[in-house]
Coordinates of C-alpha atoms and ligand atoms in Angstrom, one line a residue:
M1 CA 45.2 64.0 198.5
P2 CA 46.7 67.4 195.9
I3 CA 44.6 65.6 193.2
A4 CA 42.3 63.4 192.3
F5 CA 42.7 61.2 189.9
D6 CA 40.9 59.0 188.2
N7 CA 42.6 56.9 184.9
S8 CA 40.2 54.7 183.4
Y9 CA 42.5 54.6 180.3
A10 CA 44.7 52.7 182.1
R11 CA 42.5 49.9 182.9
L12 CA 42.2 49.2 179.5
P13 CA 44.3 46.2 179.8
E14 CA 48.2 46.8 178.3
R15 CA 49.0 46.5 174.4
F16 CA 46.4 49.7 174.7
F17 CA 48.9 51.7 176.2
A18 CA 53.5 52.1 177.6
L19 CA 53.7 53.1 182.1
T20 CA 56.1 56.0 181.7
P21 CA 56.8 58.2 183.9
P22 CA 58.2 61.3 182.6
T23 CA 61.4 62.1 182.9
P24 CA 63.1 65.1 185.4
V25 CA 64.7 68.0 184.3
P26 CA 67.2 70.0 185.9
A27 CA 65.9 73.2 186.8
P28 CA 61.1 73.2 186.4
R29 CA 60.4 76.9 186.2
L30 CA 56.6 77.3 186.2
V31 CA 55.5 80.9 183.9
K32 CA 52.1 79.8 183.3
L33 CA 49.7 79.0 185.6
N34 CA 45.4 78.9 183.9
D35 CA 43.3 79.7 187.5
A36 CA 40.3 79.6 185.4
L37 CA 41.1 76.4 184.2
A38 CA 42.4 75.1 187.4
A39 CA 39.4 75.9 189.2
E40 CA 37.2 73.8 186.7
L41 CA 39.1 70.9 187.6
G42 CA 38.1 71.7 191.0
L43 CA 42.3 71.8 191.1
D44 CA 44.2 73.8 193.8
R45 CA 46.3 76.6 192.5
D46 CA 48.2 77.2 195.4
W47 CA 49.2 74.2 195.8
L48 CA 49.8 73.5 191.7
A49 CA 51.9 77.0 191.4
S50 CA 53.9 75.5 195.4
P51 CA 57.6 73.2 194.9
E52 CA 55.8 69.9 194.5
G53 CA 52.6 72.1 191.8
V54 CA 55.5 72.5 190.2
A55 CA 57.4 69.4 190.6
M56 CA 55.1 67.7 188.4
L57 CA 53.7 69.6 186.0
A58 CA 57.3 69.3 185.2
G59 CA 57.8 65.7 185.4
N60 CA 59.7 65.5 188.3
A61 CA 57.4 64.0 190.6
I62 CA 54.8 61.3 190.1
V63 CA 51.2 62.1 193.3
V64 CA 50.2 60.5 194.1
G65 CA 47.1 58.7 192.4
S66 CA 48.3 59.0 188.9
T67 CA 49.4 56.6 186.3
P68 CA 51.5 58.2 183.5
I69 CA 51.1 56.4 180.2
A70 CA 51.7 56.8 176.7
T71 CA 49.1 56.3 174.4
A72 CA 49.8 54.2 171.3
Y73 CA 47.7 55.3 168.2
A74 CA 48.9 55.1 164.5
G75 CA 47.6 57.4 161.4
H76 CA 47.7 58.8 158.1
Q77 CA 50.3 61.8 158.5
F78 CA 49.5 63.8 155.0
G79 CA 47.9 60.0 153.5
Q80 CA 50.9 57.8 154.2
F81 CA 49.3 55.3 156.4
V82 CA 52.3 54.8 159.7
P83 CA 51.0 51.6 162.0
Q84 CA 52.9 52.5 164.9
L85 CA 52.5 56.4 166.8
G86 CA 51.4 56.6 170.3
D87 CA 52.7 59.2 171.9
G88 CA 56.7 60.0 171.5
R89 CA 56.5 62.8 174.3
A90 CA 53.1 63.7 175.7
I91 CA 52.6 62.1 179.3
L92 CA 49.0 61.5 180.2
L93 CA 48.9 61.1 184.0
G94 CA 45.4 60.2 184.8
E95 CA 42.0 61.7 185.7
V96 CA 39.8 64.3 186.8
V97 CA 36.6 64.6 186.8
D98 CA 35.8 68.6 186.7
R99 CA 32.7 70.7 188.1
S100 CA 29.9 69.5 186.2
G101 CA 31.2 66.4 185.8
V102 CA 32.8 66.0 183.1
R103 CA 36.4 63.3 183.3
R104 CA 38.8 65.6 181.7
D105 CA 42.3 64.7 180.6
I106 CA 45.6 65.8 182.1
Q107 CA 48.7 65.0 179.9
L108 CA 52.8 67.0 179.9
K109 CA 53.2 67.2 176.6
G110 CA 57.2 67.1 176.4
A111 CA 57.7 65.0 179.2
G112 CA 60.7 63.0 177.8
R113 CA 60.7 60.0 176.2
T114 CA 58.7 57.4 175.7
R115 CA 58.8 54.4 173.6
F116 CA 57.0 55.7 171.1
S117 CA 59.0 58.4 170.9
R118 CA 61.3 56.9 167.4
G119 CA 64.1 59.7 166.5
G120 CA 62.6 62.1 168.4
D121 CA 63.4 63.9 172.2
G122 CA 60.7 63.7 173.2
R123 CA 60.8 67.6 174.7
A124 CA 58.8 70.4 173.4
A125 CA 60.5 74.0 172.7
L126 CA 59.1 77.0 174.0
G127 CA 57.3 78.4 170.8
P128 CA 55.5 75.7 170.1
V129 CA 54.4 75.5 173.7
M130 CA 53.5 79.2 173.7
R131 CA 51.4 78.8 170.2
E132 CA 49.5 75.7 171.9
Y133 CA 48.9 77.8 174.6
I134 CA 48.0 80.9 173.0
V135 CA 45.6 79.5 170.6
S136 CA 43.9 77.1 172.6
E137 CA 42.9 78.7 174.9
A138 CA 41.9 81.3 172.6
M139 CA 40.0 79.0 170.6
A140 CA 38.0 77.8 174.3
A141 CA 37.2 81.9 174.5
L142 CA 35.9 82.2 171.0
G143 CA 33.7 78.7 172.1
I144 CA 35.3 76.2 169.9
P145 CA 35.8 72.5 171.0
T146 CA 39.2 72.8 172.3
T147 CA 41.7 70.5 174.4
R148 CA 42.6 73.3 177.3
A149 CA 46.0 75.2 178.5
L150 CA 46.3 74.2 181.7
A151 CA 50.1 75.8 182.7
F152 CA 52.5 75.5 181.0
V153 CA 56.9 75.9 182.4
L154 CA 60.3 75.9 181.3
T155 CA 62.5 72.9 182.0
G156 CA 66.4 74.3 182.2
E157 CA 67.7 72.6 179.3
S158 CA 67.4 74.0 175.7
V159 CA 66.4 71.8 173.3
M160 CA 67.5 72.2 168.7
R161 CA 64.9 72.3 166.7
E162 CA 65.7 74.6 163.4
E163 CA 68.0 76.3 166.3
A164 CA 68.0 75.7 169.9
M165 CA 65.3 77.3 171.5
R166 CA 64.9 76.8 175.2
G167 CA 63.0 73.6 176.8
A168 CA 59.7 74.2 177.9
I169 CA 56.7 71.4 178.7
L170 CA 52.9 72.4 178.0
T171 CA 49.8 70.8 180.7
R172 CA 47.2 69.6 178.4
V173 CA 43.8 69.4 179.1
A174 CA 41.2 67.5 177.0
A175 CA 38.1 65.4 177.1
S176 CA 39.8 62.6 176.2
H177 CA 43.5 62.0 173.5
I178 CA 41.5 58.8 171.3
R179 CA 41.9 59.9 168.0
I180 CA 40.7 58.6 165.0
G181 CA 44.2 57.3 165.0
T182 CA 44.5 54.8 167.8
F183 CA 40.9 52.9 166.1
Q184 CA 43.6 53.0 163.4
F185 CA 46.1 50.9 165.5
F186 CA 43.3 48.1 166.7
A187 CA 42.2 47.5 163.2
V188 CA 45.6 47.0 161.3
R189 CA 46.6 45.1 164.3
Q190 CA 42.7 42.9 163.5
D191 CA 42.4 42.9 166.4
G192 CA 39.0 43.3 167.0
E193 CA 38.9 43.1 170.9
A194 CA 41.5 45.9 171.5
L195 CA 38.3 47.7 168.7
R196 CA 34.7 46.0 171.0
L197 CA 36.5 47.7 174.0
L198 CA 38.1 51.1 173.0
A199 CA 34.6 52.2 171.3
D200 CA 33.2 50.8 174.7
H201 CA 35.4 53.6 175.7
V202 CA 34.2 56.3 174.3
I203 CA 30.7 55.2 173.6
A204 CA 30.7 55.6 177.7
R205 CA 32.7 58.5 178.4
H206 CA 31.5 60.4 174.8
Y207 CA 28.7 59.9 173.4
P208 CA 26.6 58.0 176.4
Q209 CA 23.5 58.5 174.2
A210 CA 25.0 55.2 171.5
A211 CA 24.9 52.7 174.1
G212 CA 20.1 53.0 173.4
A213 CA 20.5 53.1 169.8
A214 CA 19.5 49.9 168.2
N215 CA 23.3 49.7 166.2
P216 CA 25.7 51.9 169.3
Y217 CA 29.2 51.8 166.8
L218 CA 27.2 52.8 164.0
A219 CA 25.3 55.3 166.3
L220 CA 29.2 56.8 167.7
F221 CA 29.9 56.8 164.3
D222 CA 27.1 58.8 164.1
A223 CA 28.0 60.9 166.3
V224 CA 32.2 61.7 165.6
I225 CA 30.3 62.2 161.9
A226 CA 28.4 64.9 163.9
A227 CA 30.6 66.4 165.5
Q228 CA 33.9 67.1 162.9
A229 CA 30.9 68.0 160.8
E230 CA 31.3 71.4 163.6
L231 CA 34.3 71.6 164.2
I232 CA 35.6 72.2 161.0
V233 CA 33.0 74.4 160.5
R234 CA 33.3 76.7 163.9
W235 CA 37.0 76.7 162.7
L236 CA 35.9 77.8 158.8
L237 CA 33.9 80.6 160.9
V238 CA 37.0 82.9 162.8
G239 CA 39.5 81.7 160.0
F240 CA 42.3 78.5 161.7
I241 CA 43.9 76.7 159.9
H242 CA 45.2 73.3 161.9
G243 CA 47.8 72.4 159.6
V244 CA 48.6 68.7 159.8
M245 CA 44.3 67.4 160.3
N246 CA 46.9 63.9 160.2
T247 CA 43.9 60.7 161.8
D248 CA 45.8 61.0 164.8
N249 CA 45.5 64.9 165.5
A250 CA 41.4 64.0 165.1
S251 CA 40.1 63.8 168.1
I252 CA 37.4 61.9 168.5
A253 CA 35.8 63.4 171.0
G254 CA 35.4 66.2 168.6
E255 CA 37.2 68.4 170.6
T256 CA 40.4 70.8 167.8
I257 CA 43.8 69.2 169.6
D258 CA 47.9 68.9 168.3
Y259 CA 48.6 72.3 167.8
G260 CA 51.1 72.7 165.6
P261 CA 51.7 75.0 163.3
C262 CA 48.1 76.1 162.7
A263 CA 47.6 80.0 162.1
F264 CA 44.4 82.3 161.4
L265 CA 43.6 84.0 158.4
D266 CA 44.6 87.7 157.7
A267 CA 43.6 87.7 154.1
Y268 CA 41.2 86.4 153.3
D269 CA 41.9 83.5 151.0
P270 CA 40.6 79.8 151.2
S271 CA 44.2 78.6 150.1
T272 CA 45.9 80.0 152.7
V273 CA 48.4 77.5 154.2
F274 CA 51.2 78.7 156.8
S275 CA 52.5 74.7 157.3
S276 CA 56.7 74.4 156.1
I277 CA 56.2 71.5 155.7
D278 CA 52.9 70.9 154.3
T279 CA 54.8 71.7 150.9
G280 CA 51.5 70.4 148.7
G281 CA 48.8 72.2 150.2
R282 CA 46.6 69.3 151.9
Y283 CA 46.0 71.4 154.6
A284 CA 44.8 74.2 153.5
Y285 CA 41.8 76.6 154.9
G286 CA 39.5 76.1 152.0
N287 CA 40.3 71.6 152.6
Q288 CA 39.5 71.5 155.5
P289 CA 35.9 70.1 155.3
S290 CA 36.9 67.7 152.6
I291 CA 39.5 66.5 155.3
A292 CA 37.3 65.8 157.8
L293 CA 35.1 63.6 155.4
W294 CA 37.9 61.8 154.3
N295 CA 40.1 61.7 157.7
L296 CA 36.6 59.8 158.8
T297 CA 37.1 58.8 155.6
R298 CA 39.5 56.1 157.6
L299 CA 38.2 56.0 161.1
A300 CA 34.5 54.5 158.9
E301 CA 36.3 51.5 157.7
A302 CA 39.5 50.9 161.4
M303 CA 35.2 50.2 162.4
L304 CA 33.8 48.6 159.9
P305 CA 33.3 45.1 162.1
L306 CA 32.1 46.6 165.3
F307 CA 29.5 48.1 161.8
A308 CA 28.2 44.5 160.8
E309 CA 29.9 40.9 160.1
D310 CA 29.3 41.4 156.5
T311 CA 31.7 42.5 155.6
D312 CA 29.4 44.4 152.4
A313 CA 26.3 44.8 154.8
A314 CA 28.5 47.4 157.2
V315 CA 30.2 49.0 154.7
A316 CA 27.2 49.9 153.2
L317 CA 26.0 51.6 156.8
A318 CA 29.1 52.9 156.5
Q319 CA 29.0 54.8 153.8
N320 CA 26.0 56.1 154.7
A321 CA 25.9 56.8 157.3
L322 CA 29.5 59.1 155.9
G323 CA 26.9 60.2 153.8
A324 CA 26.0 62.6 155.9
F325 CA 29.0 64.7 156.5
A326 CA 27.8 66.6 153.8
P327 CA 24.3 68.0 154.6
R328 CA 25.8 68.5 158.1
Y329 CA 28.3 71.1 157.5
R330 CA 27.2 72.5 154.7
A331 CA 23.6 73.2 157.3
A332 CA 25.3 74.4 159.8
Y333 CA 27.9 76.5 157.5
D334 CA 24.9 78.4 156.0
A335 CA 24.1 78.7 160.0
G336 CA 26.7 79.8 160.8
I337 CA 27.9 82.7 157.4
A338 CA 23.9 84.3 158.4
R339 CA 25.3 84.5 162.1
K340 CA 28.2 86.6 161.4
L341 CA 26.6 88.3 158.1
G342 CA 22.9 89.1 160.6
L343 CA 20.7 87.7 159.0
A344 CA 18.4 87.1 160.8
G345 CA 14.7 85.1 161.8
E346 CA 14.0 82.1 159.5
G347 CA 17.0 81.6 157.0
E348 CA 16.3 82.7 153.7
G349 CA 17.9 79.9 151.2
E350 CA 19.5 80.3 148.5
A351 CA 19.2 84.3 148.6
D352 CA 21.7 83.5 152.5
R353 CA 24.2 81.8 150.5
A354 CA 24.3 84.1 148.2
L355 CA 24.8 86.9 150.2
G356 CA 27.9 84.9 151.6
S357 CA 29.2 83.7 149.3
E358 CA 29.3 86.9 147.7
F359 CA 30.8 88.7 150.6
L360 CA 33.9 86.0 150.4
E361 CA 34.4 86.8 146.9
L362 CA 34.9 90.1 147.5
L363 CA 37.3 90.2 150.6
G364 CA 39.1 87.5 148.3
T365 CA 39.5 89.0 145.0
Q366 CA 40.5 93.0 147.3
G367 CA 42.5 90.3 149.2
A368 CA 40.9 91.8 152.8
D369 CA 41.1 91.1 156.7
F370 CA 39.1 88.0 157.2
T371 CA 37.9 89.0 160.9
L372 CA 38.9 92.7 160.8
S373 CA 36.0 92.7 157.3
F374 CA 33.7 91.3 159.4
R375 CA 33.3 93.3 162.0
H376 CA 33.4 96.8 160.0
L377 CA 30.3 95.3 158.6
S378 CA 28.9 94.4 163.2
R379 CA 29.4 97.7 164.0
L380 CA 28.4 99.6 160.9
Q381 CA 25.1 97.1 161.4
A382 CA 25.1 97.7 165.6
G383 CA 25.4 101.1 164.5
L384 CA 28.8 102.1 166.1
A385 CA 31.1 102.5 162.6
G386 CA 29.7 104.6 159.1
E387 CA 30.4 102.1 156.1
E388 CA 34.4 104.2 155.8
P389 CA 36.2 101.6 157.4
L390 CA 34.4 98.2 155.7
R391 CA 34.5 101.1 151.9
T392 CA 38.9 101.2 152.6
A393 CA 39.4 97.2 153.4
L394 CA 37.2 96.4 149.6
G395 CA 38.3 99.2 147.6
D396 CA 35.7 100.6 144.9
D397 CA 34.0 98.2 144.0
P398 CA 30.2 98.5 142.4
A399 CA 29.6 95.4 143.8
L400 CA 30.4 96.0 147.0
D401 CA 26.9 98.9 146.8
E402 CA 25.0 96.7 145.6
W403 CA 25.9 93.6 148.4
L404 CA 25.5 96.5 151.0
A405 CA 21.8 97.8 149.6
R406 CA 20.9 93.7 149.5
W407 CA 22.6 93.0 153.2
R408 CA 20.6 96.3 154.3
E409 CA 17.4 95.0 153.5
R410 CA 17.9 91.3 155.2
S411 CA 19.9 92.7 158.6
A412 CA 17.7 95.3 159.7
E413 CA 15.3 93.7 161.5
T414 CA 18.3 91.5 163.8
A415 CA 19.0 93.0 166.6
P416 CA 21.8 95.8 166.9
G417 CA 24.8 94.0 168.4
A418 CA 24.2 90.8 167.9
M419 CA 27.3 90.1 164.7
L420 CA 29.4 91.8 168.1
A421 CA 28.8 88.3 169.3
V422 CA 29.6 85.9 167.4
N423 CA 32.3 88.4 164.6
P424 CA 35.6 88.9 167.4
A425 CA 37.5 92.0 167.3
Y426 CA 40.9 89.8 168.7
I427 CA 42.4 86.8 167.2
P428 CA 45.7 85.2 167.8
R429 CA 47.0 86.4 164.7
N430 CA 50.7 84.9 164.3
H431 CA 52.8 87.8 164.3
R432 CA 51.2 88.6 166.7
I433 CA 52.3 85.2 168.8
E434 CA 55.7 86.1 167.0
A435 CA 56.8 88.4 168.6
A436 CA 55.1 87.1 172.4
I437 CA 57.6 83.4 171.6
A438 CA 60.1 85.9 170.1
A439 CA 60.3 88.3 173.8
A440 CA 60.2 85.0 175.1
Q441 CA 62.9 83.2 173.7
E442 CA 65.4 86.0 173.2
R443 CA 64.6 88.6 176.3
D444 CA 62.7 86.1 179.1
D445 CA 60.1 88.7 179.0
F446 CA 56.6 87.6 178.7
G447 CA 55.1 90.6 179.3
P448 CA 53.6 90.3 175.3
F449 CA 52.3 86.7 176.2
A450 CA 50.9 87.9 179.3
E451 CA 49.3 90.7 177.3
L452 CA 48.2 88.2 174.3
L453 CA 46.6 86.6 176.3
A454 CA 44.4 89.5 178.5
V455 CA 43.7 90.3 175.0
L456 CA 42.3 86.9 173.6
A457 CA 40.7 85.9 177.4
Q458 CA 37.9 88.5 175.3
P459 CA 37.2 88.5 172.2
F460 CA 34.4 89.9 171.6
E461 CA 34.6 92.4 174.0
E462 CA 36.4 95.5 172.1
R463 CA 39.1 97.7 175.0
P464 CA 40.4 100.7 173.7
E465 CA 43.3 100.3 174.9
F466 CA 43.5 96.5 172.7
A467 CA 42.9 98.3 169.1
E468 CA 46.4 98.4 168.1
Y469 CA 45.8 93.9 168.6
E470 CA 43.1 94.3 166.3
M471 CA 44.8 95.0 163.2
P472 CA 46.1 92.4 160.5
P473 CA 50.2 92.9 159.7
K474 CA 51.4 95.6 158.8
P475 CA 53.7 93.9 154.9
E476 CA 56.4 93.6 157.5
E477 CA 54.9 92.4 160.0
R478 CA 53.8 88.9 158.1
I479 CA 54.6 85.4 159.0
T480 CA 54.4 83.2 155.9
A481 CA 55.5 80.2 157.2
T482 CA 55.1 78.3 159.8
F483 CA 57.0 75.1 161.9
C484 CA 56.6 72.1 163.3
G485 CA 59.0 72.7 166.0
T486 CA 58.9 69.2 167.1
Ligands
AMP1 P1 52.4 66.0 166.1 O1 53.4 65.6 164.3 O2 52.7 66.8 167.2 O3 50.8 65.2 165.6 O4 53.0 64.6 166.3 C1 53.4 63.0 165.1 C2 53.3 61.6 166.2 O5 55.6 62.1 165.9 C3 53.8 61.6 167.7 O6 53.4 60.2 167.7 C4 54.5 62.7 168.2 O7 53.8 61.9 169.8 C5 55.2 62.3 167.8 N1 57.2 63.1 168.2 C6 56.5 64.6 167.9 N2 58.0 65.1 168.3 C7 58.2 64.6 169.1 C8 59.5 64.8 169.8 N3 59.6 65.5 169.8 N4 59.5 63.8 170.0 C9 59.4 62.3 170.1 N5 58.0 61.7 169.5 C10 57.4 63.0 169.3
MG2 MG1 49.5 64.1 167.3

């Protein structure tokens, strides 16, 4: 057996999923295999790269031990409830237990139609697959909880999107693919038994400490709130915009999942939106904390019958639990910004918060690049550069002098280098991603993709030969809209 699959989700009752084999593709071609992740999963990279391995990654062969399923879920999409979504083009091959004992899903995204495909073709296009591969691996290298990319194959078919694109399949690895929408799927069907089974599965798999609590389901909900609050803070601190924070794209395990029209901020502006379908700006950069709380409120509604038999009592428990989101988020955010600014030691509360918000205000006023500005400041603090680059980025604002004076005082005792370890030099900038996709789509050239992955694998490690990758887009390179490409 090349892979020791063990499929706990497929052992849940049949109404949790549809047994669905992938639909074979005409000409599978392995473009990229993630050797480091394969090793982490205890998988043999040479087998994965062999014809049998590639057949599995393309959905052309089902290996022994795999029970391919499409999972059922519902979800609020842009605020509208859809009682049945489900994996319309993703097929879970099974689970493996990784080198550190953690159970991980292995899923093919773009593997063909399922019972949940609705009008869709069940396929994925080269562009979105490359975007997900690049951004999810960059997030992992930044230390942010995320699904991972194990491999990417071309199918030999073309798929029709805004334009014809090459067909591709991404092999995605996740702690699980259980979403807020999975709970909603059973809640709207008033299937209390399934809700309980799902919650028990999630506790055993992701939050075992909740099992010992007085009210385990409430403890589970508390843990999901904490995971979401911390995840959103991590996003904000690197300038990440998810783009489609629907409840079906919110992982119960607290990973970043379902990379669609996601992108990173260049210039700092909290109202930034890239997604071409987010016309109202619902999922703008700065809205992400309040949307996370909105999504968690939908989860609370779905879980109510688990919290207490009496509805009023259950609502009171849910409201109390939700009340923890804001302080938790605030504390994590303040601590994160303090680290980014090198405000070490005991936080000084109000004064530190003011330093943080005023720096962001300076960036906003000047339309300065978020990532590069923090990196300039980090180099300044480490003694690797003077004030010049920062002044060029932020303009000759007297407010900057005043700010710098206060910041120097507060950051003087921070170890040189501490800021360089939390403020990345390299993020997956949109214009770089688009250039890598264009080279692959138009010229079958995966060189820019490979180089971008290499740069992003060590985001804090400056390499002079990659200095260009730090730079924001020139005006003519700026990409303002990304497409879902579904
Ligand atoms: P997403 O926006 O990728 O999170 O997808 C939202 C829903 O649409 C999920 O149920 C997907 O499985 C489904 N979906 C997206 N693209 C396709 C496609 N090409 N074929 C079938 N279903 C799709
Ligand atoms: Mg989705």
